[in-house]
Coordinates of C-alpha atoms in Angstrom, one line a residue:
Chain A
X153 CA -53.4 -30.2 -19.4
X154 CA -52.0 -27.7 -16.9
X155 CA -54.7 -25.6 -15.2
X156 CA -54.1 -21.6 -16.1
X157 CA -53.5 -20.3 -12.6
X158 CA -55.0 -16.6 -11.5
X159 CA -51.3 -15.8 -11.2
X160 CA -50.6 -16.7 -14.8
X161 CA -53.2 -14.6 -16.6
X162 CA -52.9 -11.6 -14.5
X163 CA -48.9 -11.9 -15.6
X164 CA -50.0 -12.6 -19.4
X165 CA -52.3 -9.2 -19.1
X166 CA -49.4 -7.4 -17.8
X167 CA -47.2 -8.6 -20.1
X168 CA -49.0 -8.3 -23.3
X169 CA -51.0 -5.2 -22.3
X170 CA -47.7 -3.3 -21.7
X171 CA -45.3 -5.0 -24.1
X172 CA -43.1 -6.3 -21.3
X173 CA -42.3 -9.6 -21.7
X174 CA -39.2 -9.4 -18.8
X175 CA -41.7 -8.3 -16.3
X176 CA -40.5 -9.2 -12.9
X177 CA -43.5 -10.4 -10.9
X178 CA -42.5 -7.8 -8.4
X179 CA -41.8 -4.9 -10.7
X180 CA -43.8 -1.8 -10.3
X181 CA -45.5 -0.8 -13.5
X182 CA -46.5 2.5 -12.3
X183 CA -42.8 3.3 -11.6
X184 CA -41.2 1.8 -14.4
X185 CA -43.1 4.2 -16.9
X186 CA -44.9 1.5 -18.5
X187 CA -48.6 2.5 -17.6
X188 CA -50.5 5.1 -19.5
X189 CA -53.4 7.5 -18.9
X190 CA -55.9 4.4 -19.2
X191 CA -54.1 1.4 -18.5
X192 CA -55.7 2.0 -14.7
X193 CA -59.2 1.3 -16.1
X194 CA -58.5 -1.4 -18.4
X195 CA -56.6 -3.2 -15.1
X196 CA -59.7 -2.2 -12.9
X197 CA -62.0 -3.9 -15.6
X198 CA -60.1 -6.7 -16.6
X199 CA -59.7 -7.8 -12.5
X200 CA -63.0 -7.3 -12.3
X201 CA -64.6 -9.2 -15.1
X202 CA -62.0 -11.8 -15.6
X203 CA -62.3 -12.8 -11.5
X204 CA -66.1 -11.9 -10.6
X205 CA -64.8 -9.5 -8.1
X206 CA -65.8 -5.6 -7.3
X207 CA -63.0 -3.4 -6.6
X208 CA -64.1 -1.1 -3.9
X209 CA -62.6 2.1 -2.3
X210 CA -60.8 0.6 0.2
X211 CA -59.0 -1.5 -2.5
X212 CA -57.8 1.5 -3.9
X213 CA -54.1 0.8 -3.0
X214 CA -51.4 1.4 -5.6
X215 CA -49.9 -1.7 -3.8
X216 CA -53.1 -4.0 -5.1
X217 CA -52.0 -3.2 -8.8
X218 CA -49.0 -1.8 -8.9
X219 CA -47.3 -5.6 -9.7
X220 CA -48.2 -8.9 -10.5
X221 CA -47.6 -10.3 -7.2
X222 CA -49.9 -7.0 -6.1
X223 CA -52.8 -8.5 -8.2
X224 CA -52.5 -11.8 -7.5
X225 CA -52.8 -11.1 -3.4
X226 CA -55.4 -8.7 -4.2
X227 CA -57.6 -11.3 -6.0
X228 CA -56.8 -13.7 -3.7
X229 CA -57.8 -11.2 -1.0
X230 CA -61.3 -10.7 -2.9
X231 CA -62.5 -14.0 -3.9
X232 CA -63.5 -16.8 -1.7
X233 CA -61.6 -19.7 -1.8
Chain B
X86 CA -99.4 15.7 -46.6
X87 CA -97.3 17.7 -49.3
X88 CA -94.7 15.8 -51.4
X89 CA -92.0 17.6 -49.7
X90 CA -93.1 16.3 -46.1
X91 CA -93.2 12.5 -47.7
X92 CA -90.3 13.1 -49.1
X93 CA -89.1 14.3 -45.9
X94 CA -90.5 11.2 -44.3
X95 CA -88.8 9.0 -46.7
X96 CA -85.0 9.9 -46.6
X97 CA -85.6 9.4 -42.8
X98 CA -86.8 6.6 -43.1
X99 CA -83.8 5.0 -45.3
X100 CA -81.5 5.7 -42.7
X101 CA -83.7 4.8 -39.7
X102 CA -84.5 1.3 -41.1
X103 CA -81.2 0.2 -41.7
X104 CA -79.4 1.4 -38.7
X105 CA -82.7 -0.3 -36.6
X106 CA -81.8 -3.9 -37.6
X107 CA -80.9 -6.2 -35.2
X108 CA -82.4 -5.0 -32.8
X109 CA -84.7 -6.8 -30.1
X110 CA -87.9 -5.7 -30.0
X111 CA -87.3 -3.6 -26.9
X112 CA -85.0 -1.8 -28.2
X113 CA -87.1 -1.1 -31.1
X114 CA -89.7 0.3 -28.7
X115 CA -87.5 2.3 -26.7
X116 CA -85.8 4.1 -29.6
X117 CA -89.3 4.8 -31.1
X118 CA -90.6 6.1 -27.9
X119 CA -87.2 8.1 -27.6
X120 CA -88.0 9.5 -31.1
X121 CA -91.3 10.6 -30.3
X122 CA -90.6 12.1 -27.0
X123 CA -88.1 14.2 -29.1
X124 CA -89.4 14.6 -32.9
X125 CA -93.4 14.7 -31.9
X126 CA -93.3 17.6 -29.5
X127 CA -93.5 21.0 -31.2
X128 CA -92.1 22.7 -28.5
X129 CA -88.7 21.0 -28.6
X130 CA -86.8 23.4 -30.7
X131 CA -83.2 22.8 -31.1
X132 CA -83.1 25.5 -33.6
X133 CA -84.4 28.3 -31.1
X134 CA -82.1 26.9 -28.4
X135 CA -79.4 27.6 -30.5
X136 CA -79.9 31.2 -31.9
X137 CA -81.0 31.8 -27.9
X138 CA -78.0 30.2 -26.5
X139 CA -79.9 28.6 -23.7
X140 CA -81.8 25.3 -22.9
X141 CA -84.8 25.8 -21.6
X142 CA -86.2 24.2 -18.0
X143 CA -89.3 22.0 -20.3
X144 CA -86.4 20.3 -22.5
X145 CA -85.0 19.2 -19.2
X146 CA -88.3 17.8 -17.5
X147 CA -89.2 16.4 -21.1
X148 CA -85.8 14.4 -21.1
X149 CA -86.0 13.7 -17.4
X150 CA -89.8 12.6 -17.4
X151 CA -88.7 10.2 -19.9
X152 CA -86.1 8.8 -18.0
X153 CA -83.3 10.0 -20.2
X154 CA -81.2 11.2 -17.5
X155 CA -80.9 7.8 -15.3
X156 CA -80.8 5.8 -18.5
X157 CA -77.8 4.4 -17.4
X158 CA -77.7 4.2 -13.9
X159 CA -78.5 0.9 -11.8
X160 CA -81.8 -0.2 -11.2
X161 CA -81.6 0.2 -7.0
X162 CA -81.2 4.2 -7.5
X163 CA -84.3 4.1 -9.8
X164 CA -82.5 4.1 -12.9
X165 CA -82.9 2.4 -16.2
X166 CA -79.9 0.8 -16.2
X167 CA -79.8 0.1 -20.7
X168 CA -77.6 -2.1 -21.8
X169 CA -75.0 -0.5 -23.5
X170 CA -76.3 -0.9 -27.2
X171 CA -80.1 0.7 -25.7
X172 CA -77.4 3.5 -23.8
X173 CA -76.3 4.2 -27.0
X174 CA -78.9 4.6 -29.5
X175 CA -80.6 7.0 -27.0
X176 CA -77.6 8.8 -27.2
X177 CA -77.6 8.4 -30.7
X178 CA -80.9 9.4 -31.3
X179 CA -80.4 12.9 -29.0
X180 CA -77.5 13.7 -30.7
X181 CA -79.7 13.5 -33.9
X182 CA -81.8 16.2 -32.6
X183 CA -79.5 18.2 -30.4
X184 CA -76.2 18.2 -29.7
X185 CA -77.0 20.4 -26.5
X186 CA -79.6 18.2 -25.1
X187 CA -77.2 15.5 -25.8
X188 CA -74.2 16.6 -24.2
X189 CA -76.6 17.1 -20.6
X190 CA -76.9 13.4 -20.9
X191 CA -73.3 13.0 -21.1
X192 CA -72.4 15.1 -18.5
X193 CA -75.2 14.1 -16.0
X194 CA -74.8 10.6 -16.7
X195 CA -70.4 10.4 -16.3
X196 CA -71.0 11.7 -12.9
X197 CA -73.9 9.7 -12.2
X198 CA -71.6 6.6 -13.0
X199 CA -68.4 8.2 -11.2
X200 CA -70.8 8.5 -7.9
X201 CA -72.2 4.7 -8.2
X202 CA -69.0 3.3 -8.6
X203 CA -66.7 5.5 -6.6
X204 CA -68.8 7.3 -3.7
X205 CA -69.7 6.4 -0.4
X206 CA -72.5 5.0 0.5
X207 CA -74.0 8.3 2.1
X208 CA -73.3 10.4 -1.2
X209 CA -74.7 7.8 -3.1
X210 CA -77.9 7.9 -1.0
X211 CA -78.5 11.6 -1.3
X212 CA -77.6 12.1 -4.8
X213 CA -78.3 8.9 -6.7
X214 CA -82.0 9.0 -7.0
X215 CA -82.7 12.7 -7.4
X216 CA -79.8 12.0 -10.3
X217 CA -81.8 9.5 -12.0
X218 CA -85.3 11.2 -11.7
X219 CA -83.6 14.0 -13.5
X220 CA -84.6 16.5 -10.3
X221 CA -80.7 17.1 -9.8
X222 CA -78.3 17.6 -12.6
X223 CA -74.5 16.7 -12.4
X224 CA -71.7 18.5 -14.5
X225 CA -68.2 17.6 -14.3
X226 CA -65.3 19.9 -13.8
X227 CA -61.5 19.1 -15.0
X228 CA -60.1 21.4 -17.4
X229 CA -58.7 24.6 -16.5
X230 CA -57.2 27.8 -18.1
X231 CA -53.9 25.8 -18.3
X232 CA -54.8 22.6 -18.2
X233 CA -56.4 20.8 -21.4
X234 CA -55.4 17.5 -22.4
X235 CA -53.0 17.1 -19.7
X236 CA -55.6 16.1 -17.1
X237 CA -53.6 15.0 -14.5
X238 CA -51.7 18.2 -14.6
X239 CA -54.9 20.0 -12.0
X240 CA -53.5 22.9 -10.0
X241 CA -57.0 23.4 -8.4
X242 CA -56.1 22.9 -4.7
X243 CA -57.7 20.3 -2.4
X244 CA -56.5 21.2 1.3
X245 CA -56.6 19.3 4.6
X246 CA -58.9 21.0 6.9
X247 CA -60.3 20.6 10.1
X248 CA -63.4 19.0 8.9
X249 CA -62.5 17.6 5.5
X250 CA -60.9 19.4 3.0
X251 CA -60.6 23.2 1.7
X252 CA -61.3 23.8 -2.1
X253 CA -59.8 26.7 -4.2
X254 CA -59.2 27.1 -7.3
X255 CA -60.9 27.7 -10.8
X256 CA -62.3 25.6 -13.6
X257 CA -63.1 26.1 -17.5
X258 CA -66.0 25.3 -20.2
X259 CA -68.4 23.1 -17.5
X260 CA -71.1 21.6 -19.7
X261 CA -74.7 22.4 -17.8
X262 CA -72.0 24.2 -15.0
X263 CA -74.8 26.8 -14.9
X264 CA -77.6 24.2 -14.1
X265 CA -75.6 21.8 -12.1
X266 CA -76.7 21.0 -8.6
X267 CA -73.6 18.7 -7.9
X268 CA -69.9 19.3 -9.7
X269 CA -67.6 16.5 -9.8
X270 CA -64.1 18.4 -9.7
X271 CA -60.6 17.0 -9.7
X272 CA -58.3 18.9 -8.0
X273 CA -55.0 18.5 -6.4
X274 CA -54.7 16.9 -2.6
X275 CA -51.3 16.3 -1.2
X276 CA -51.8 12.5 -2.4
X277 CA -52.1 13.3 -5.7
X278 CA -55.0 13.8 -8.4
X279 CA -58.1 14.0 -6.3
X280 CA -62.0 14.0 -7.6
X281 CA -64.5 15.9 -5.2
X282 CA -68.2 16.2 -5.2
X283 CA -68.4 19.8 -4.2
X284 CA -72.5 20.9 -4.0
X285 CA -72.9 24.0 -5.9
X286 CA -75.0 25.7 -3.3
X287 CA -72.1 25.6 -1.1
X288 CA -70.3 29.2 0.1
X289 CA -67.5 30.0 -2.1
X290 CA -68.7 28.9 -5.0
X291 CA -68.7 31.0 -7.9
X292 CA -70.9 30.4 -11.0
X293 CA -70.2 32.4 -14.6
X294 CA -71.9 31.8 -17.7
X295 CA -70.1 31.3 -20.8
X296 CA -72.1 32.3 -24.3
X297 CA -70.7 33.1 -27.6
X298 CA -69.5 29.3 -28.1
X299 CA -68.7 28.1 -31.9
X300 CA -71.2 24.8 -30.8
X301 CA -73.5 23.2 -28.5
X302 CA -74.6 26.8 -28.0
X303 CA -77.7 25.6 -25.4
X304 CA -75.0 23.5 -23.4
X305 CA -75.3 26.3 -20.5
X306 CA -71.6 26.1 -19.8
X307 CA -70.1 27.9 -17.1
X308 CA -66.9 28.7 -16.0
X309 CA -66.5 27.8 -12.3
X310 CA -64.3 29.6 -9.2
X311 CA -64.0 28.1 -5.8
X312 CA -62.6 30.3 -3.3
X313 CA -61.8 28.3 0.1
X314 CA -65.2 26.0 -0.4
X315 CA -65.5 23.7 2.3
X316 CA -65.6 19.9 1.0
X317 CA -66.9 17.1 3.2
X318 CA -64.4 14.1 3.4
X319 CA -67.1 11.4 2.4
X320 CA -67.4 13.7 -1.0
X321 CA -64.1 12.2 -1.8
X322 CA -65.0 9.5 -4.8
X323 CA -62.6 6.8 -4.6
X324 CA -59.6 7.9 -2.5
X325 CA -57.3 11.1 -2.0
X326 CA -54.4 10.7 -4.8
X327 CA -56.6 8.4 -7.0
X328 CA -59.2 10.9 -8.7
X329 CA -57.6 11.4 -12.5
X330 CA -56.3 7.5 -13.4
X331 CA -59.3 6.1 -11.3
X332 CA -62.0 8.3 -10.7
X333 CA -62.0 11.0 -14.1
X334 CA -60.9 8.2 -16.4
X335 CA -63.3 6.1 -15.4
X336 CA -66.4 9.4 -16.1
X337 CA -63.9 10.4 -19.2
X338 CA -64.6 6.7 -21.1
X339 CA -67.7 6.8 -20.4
X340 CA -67.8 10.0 -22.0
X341 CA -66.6 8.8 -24.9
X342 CA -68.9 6.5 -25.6
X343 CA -71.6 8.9 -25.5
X344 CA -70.3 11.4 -27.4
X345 CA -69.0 8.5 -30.3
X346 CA -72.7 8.0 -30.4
X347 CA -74.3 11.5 -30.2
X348 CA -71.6 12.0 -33.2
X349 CA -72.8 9.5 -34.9
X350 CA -76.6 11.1 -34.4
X351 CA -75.5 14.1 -36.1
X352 CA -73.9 12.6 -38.8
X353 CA -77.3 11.1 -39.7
X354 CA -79.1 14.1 -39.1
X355 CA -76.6 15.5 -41.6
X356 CA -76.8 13.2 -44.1
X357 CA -80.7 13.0 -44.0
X358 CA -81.0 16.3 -44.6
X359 CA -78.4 16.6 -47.2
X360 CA -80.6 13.4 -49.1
X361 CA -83.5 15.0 -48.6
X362 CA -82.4 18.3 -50.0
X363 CA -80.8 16.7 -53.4
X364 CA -84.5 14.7 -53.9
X365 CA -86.3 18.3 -53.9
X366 CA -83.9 20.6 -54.8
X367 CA -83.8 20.9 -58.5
X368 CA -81.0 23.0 -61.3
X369 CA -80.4 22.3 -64.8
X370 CA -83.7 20.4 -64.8
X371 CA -83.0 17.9 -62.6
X372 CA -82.6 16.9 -59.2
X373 CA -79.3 17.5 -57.4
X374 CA -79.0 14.0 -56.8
X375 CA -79.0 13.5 -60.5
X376 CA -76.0 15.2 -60.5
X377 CA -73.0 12.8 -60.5
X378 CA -70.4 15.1 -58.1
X379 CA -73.3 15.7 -55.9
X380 CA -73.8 12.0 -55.9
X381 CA -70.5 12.0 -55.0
X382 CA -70.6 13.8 -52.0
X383 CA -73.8 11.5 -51.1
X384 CA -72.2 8.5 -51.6
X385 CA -69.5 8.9 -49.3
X386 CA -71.3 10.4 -46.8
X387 CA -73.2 7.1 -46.4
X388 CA -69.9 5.3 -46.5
X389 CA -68.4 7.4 -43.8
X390 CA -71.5 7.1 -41.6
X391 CA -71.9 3.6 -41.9
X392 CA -68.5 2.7 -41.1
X393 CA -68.9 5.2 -37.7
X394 CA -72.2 3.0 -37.2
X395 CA -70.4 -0.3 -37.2
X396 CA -67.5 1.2 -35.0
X397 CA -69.7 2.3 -32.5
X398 CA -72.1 -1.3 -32.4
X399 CA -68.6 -2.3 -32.3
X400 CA -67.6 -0.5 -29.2
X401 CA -71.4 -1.1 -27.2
X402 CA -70.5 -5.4 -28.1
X403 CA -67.4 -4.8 -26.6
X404 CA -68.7 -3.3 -23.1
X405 CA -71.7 -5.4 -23.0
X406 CA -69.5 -8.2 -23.3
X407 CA -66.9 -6.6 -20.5
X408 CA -64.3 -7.3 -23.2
X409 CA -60.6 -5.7 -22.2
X410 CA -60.4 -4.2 -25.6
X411 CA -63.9 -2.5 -24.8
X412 CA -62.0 0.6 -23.6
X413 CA -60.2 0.9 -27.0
X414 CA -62.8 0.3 -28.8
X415 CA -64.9 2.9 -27.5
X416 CA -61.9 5.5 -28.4
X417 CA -61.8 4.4 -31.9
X418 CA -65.6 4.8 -32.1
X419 CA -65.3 8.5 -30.8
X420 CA -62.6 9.2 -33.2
X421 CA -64.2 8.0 -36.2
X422 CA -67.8 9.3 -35.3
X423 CA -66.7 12.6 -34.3
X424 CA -64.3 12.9 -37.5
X425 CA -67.8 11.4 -39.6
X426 CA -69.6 14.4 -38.4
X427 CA -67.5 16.7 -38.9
X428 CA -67.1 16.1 -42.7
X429 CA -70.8 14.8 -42.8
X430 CA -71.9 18.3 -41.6
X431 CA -69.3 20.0 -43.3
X432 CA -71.1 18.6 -46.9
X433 CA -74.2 18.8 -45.8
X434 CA -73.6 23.1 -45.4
X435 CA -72.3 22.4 -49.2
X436 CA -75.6 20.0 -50.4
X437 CA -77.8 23.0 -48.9
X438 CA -75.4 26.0 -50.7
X439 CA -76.6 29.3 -48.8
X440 CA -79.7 28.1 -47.4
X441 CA -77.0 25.8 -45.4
X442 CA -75.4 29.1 -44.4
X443 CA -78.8 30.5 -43.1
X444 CA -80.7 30.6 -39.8
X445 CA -82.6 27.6 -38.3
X446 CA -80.2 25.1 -41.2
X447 CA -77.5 22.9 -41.0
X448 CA -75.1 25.3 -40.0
X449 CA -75.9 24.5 -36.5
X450 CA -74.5 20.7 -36.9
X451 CA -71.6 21.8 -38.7
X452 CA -70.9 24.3 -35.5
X453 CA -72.0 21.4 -33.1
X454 CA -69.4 19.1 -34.8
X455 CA -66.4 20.9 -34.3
X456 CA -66.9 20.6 -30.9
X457 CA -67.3 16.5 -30.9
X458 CA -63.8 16.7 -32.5
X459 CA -62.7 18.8 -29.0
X460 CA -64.3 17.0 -26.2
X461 CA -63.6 14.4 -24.0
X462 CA -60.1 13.7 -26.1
X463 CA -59.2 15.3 -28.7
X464 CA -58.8 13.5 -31.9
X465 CA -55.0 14.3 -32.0
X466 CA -55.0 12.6 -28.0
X467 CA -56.9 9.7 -29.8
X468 CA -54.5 9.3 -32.3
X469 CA -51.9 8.2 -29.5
X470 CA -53.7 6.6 -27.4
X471 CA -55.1 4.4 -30.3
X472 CA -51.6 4.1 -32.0
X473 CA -50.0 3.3 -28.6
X474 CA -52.3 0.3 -28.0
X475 CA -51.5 -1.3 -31.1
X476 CA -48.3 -0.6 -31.4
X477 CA -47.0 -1.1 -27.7
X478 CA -47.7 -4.4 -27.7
X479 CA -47.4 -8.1 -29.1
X480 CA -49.0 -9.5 -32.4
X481 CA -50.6 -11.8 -32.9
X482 CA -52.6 -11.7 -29.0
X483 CA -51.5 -15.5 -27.2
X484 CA -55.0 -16.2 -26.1
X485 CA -58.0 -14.5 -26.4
X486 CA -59.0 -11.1 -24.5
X487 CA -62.7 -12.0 -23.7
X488 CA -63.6 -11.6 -20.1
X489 CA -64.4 -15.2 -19.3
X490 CA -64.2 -15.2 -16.0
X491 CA -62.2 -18.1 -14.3
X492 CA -63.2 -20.6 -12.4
X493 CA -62.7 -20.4 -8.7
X494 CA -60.7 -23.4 -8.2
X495 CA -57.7 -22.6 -10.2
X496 CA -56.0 -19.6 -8.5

């Protein structure tokens, strides 16, 4: 069977959380409208939990979770290999 | 011990057994222990609070002594650090007594969490374990004269200067504003939404008691004026631009949590003492109980209490568990509990008839539970947010939501 990669369930979040199932991987979900007042905290929690990761203050980069591609790198960033 | 004090005893006692099961037997200790710190000490007096408007300074060092104010913070500030089912049955439980004592909790403890999770390392020495010991208190400060709901909207302005940032501005109906020692305000910064811990001491700021409130008439709010208050950079939680999505969302949910289960504390404290009042209180020659519209009311009280009770176990599984649907979950909670008490409270007035009406009676839930309906989202904001997650998004889920986290080797 075909391991889930972090890049797959970070896109499946996305796409289910926001009803977007088109969602380019670059896409910016905070500019495309499709984010609402507490989307932010259930991304901050779900990165968090799902990857055993902390998001700290100097993470706070709309760049680190404005996209898919955003998340991934920022996971990637955060975990050690 | 008189038949009305057994009786008393009793109807409690229904209620408090079956809401208790499941629980571990710590939790069973700490929620009597939290009963007795409140319920055993005759100089806790909710009722006086209320016809005084004002807490007074032993209800606070009876809370803090017990630890109710770090409940929820981490263990390395010298907090209690409850899981989230303990957090809530405290909450619970203080909401059964007073919704004013509760809503210090709430207040103190969102900034509490905002600070561990969002503040630098400096702020979170100085204020963390004076926080959690109860010796400083923490309100938080968002709405304004024109802002309500619309959170993000702040015009409160957060200004570069030469050492940090300039403050100025004014903010509405702060919860403990008049006892805080710390305010967590979001303001406006040229990046966007900003939250900043501004110390109260601090020149320009202006204090101004509010009284005359519908509910939670000990709550010692304050309405709050900064005029050019000088704001340490480091007091910046999270970053500049980031304070309403991030940083007050983040206080706001937690927030909700608490005051789903302080609702659900007064709901109980209304239905006990509407059960209580149809065992004794007799017309026609018999009990009002005995009388089937009366049981009515009873009935569905119980219903509509039980269901809030299951919604918010529902909601503390769902954080415990770091479940994605946690934060849903907790608005559903606060949406039922708060509605439960309001129509809990709201019969209760009716059970009782005038003496409901009258001094030191239920009348002060009722008040108290208009306000739960107000507070940290309205119930018409919940009705969107709640709507909008179902409906904005597939059915059946693909996989399962729950937070297991993934192994290392596969991103």
């Amino acid at each position: 069977m075909k391991m889930e990669t972090a890049r797959d369930v970070i896109r499946t979040f996305l796409t289910d959380s926001l009803d977007a199932p088109d969602l380019g991987e670059s896409e910016d979900i905070f500019a495309a409208g499709l984010v609402g007042s507490m989307f932010a905290l259930q991304l901050v929690e779900f990165v968090e939990s799902r990857f055993e990761i902390e998001i700290e203050n100097e993470d706070l980069e709309l760049e680190n979770f404005n996209s898919v591609l955003g998340i991934v790198r920022l996971v990637e960033r955060k975990r050690p290999a | 011990m008189t038949a009305s004090s057994r009786a008393s005893e009793r109807s409690h006692a229904i209620f408090a057994i079956e809401q208790d099961l499941d629980l571990t037997p710590e939790q069973h200790a700490r929620l009597d222990a939290v009963r007795l710190t409140l319920e055993g000490d005759p100089d806790l007096q909710p009722d006086e609070w209320d016809a005084d408007q004002v807490m007074p300074e032993e209800a606070r060092r009876r809370v803090a002594d017990a630890g109710f104010l770090g409940a929820g913070l981490s263990a390395r500030w010298g907090g209690q650090e409850l899981d989230p089912l303990s957090l809530g049955l405290l909450h619970q439980e203080v909401g059964r007594f007073c919704s004013s004592l509760r809503s210090l909790l709430t207040v103190h403890g969102m900034v509490a969490s905002v600070i561990d999770r969002w503040g630098t390392d400096s702020i979170q020495r100085r204020v963390l374990p004076g926080a959690a010991k109860g010796e400083l208190i923490l309100a938080f400060a968002l709405t304004e004269d024109g802002v309500g709901s619309d959170g993000a909207s702040v015009t409160t302005r957060l200004e570069k200067a030469a050492a940090g940032y300039r403050l100025t501005g004014a903010k509405r109906w702060v919860t403990f504003g008049e006892w805080a020692d710390h305010v967590l305000v979001v303001a406006r910064s040229a990046e966007g939404p900003t939250a900043v811990l501004v110390a109260r001491g601090s020149p320009g700021v202006e204090v101004r008691s509010v009284r005359d409130l519908l509910g939670v008439r000990a709550s010692m709010t304050a309405d709050l004026a900064f005029h050019d208050v000088s704001v340490p950079e480091e007091n910046v939680m999270g970053r500049a631009g980031f304070g309403f999505e991030w940083v007050a969302q983040s206080a706001l949910e937690l927030g909700r949590f608490s005051v789903a289960w302080g609702s659900l504390g007064l709901a109980y404290a209304g239905l006990e003492s509407m059960v209580r009042h149809a065992r004794e209180r007799v017309q026609f020659g018999r009990a009002l109980a005995e009388h089937q519209l009366v049981q009515r009311i009873i009935s569905r009280s119980i219903v509509d209490v039980k269901a809030a009770a299951s919604l918010c176990r529902r909601a503390a599984d769902l954080r415990q568990r770091r479940h994605v649907d946690a934060i849903v979950s907790t608005a559903i909670a606060k949406y039922a509990a708060a509605r439960c008490a309001a129509r809990v409270s709201q019969e209760a007035v009716q059970i009782h008839g005038a003496r409901g009406c009258g001094p030191g009676s239920v009348q002060r839930l009722l008040r108290d539970s208009r306000i739960m309906e107000i507070i940290e989202g309205t119930s018409q904001m919940h009705e969107i947010s709640i709507a909008n997650h179902y409906t904005k998004r597939p059915a059946p889920r693909r996989q399962s939501a729950v937070a297991s986290p993934m192994p290392r080797s596969t991103s």
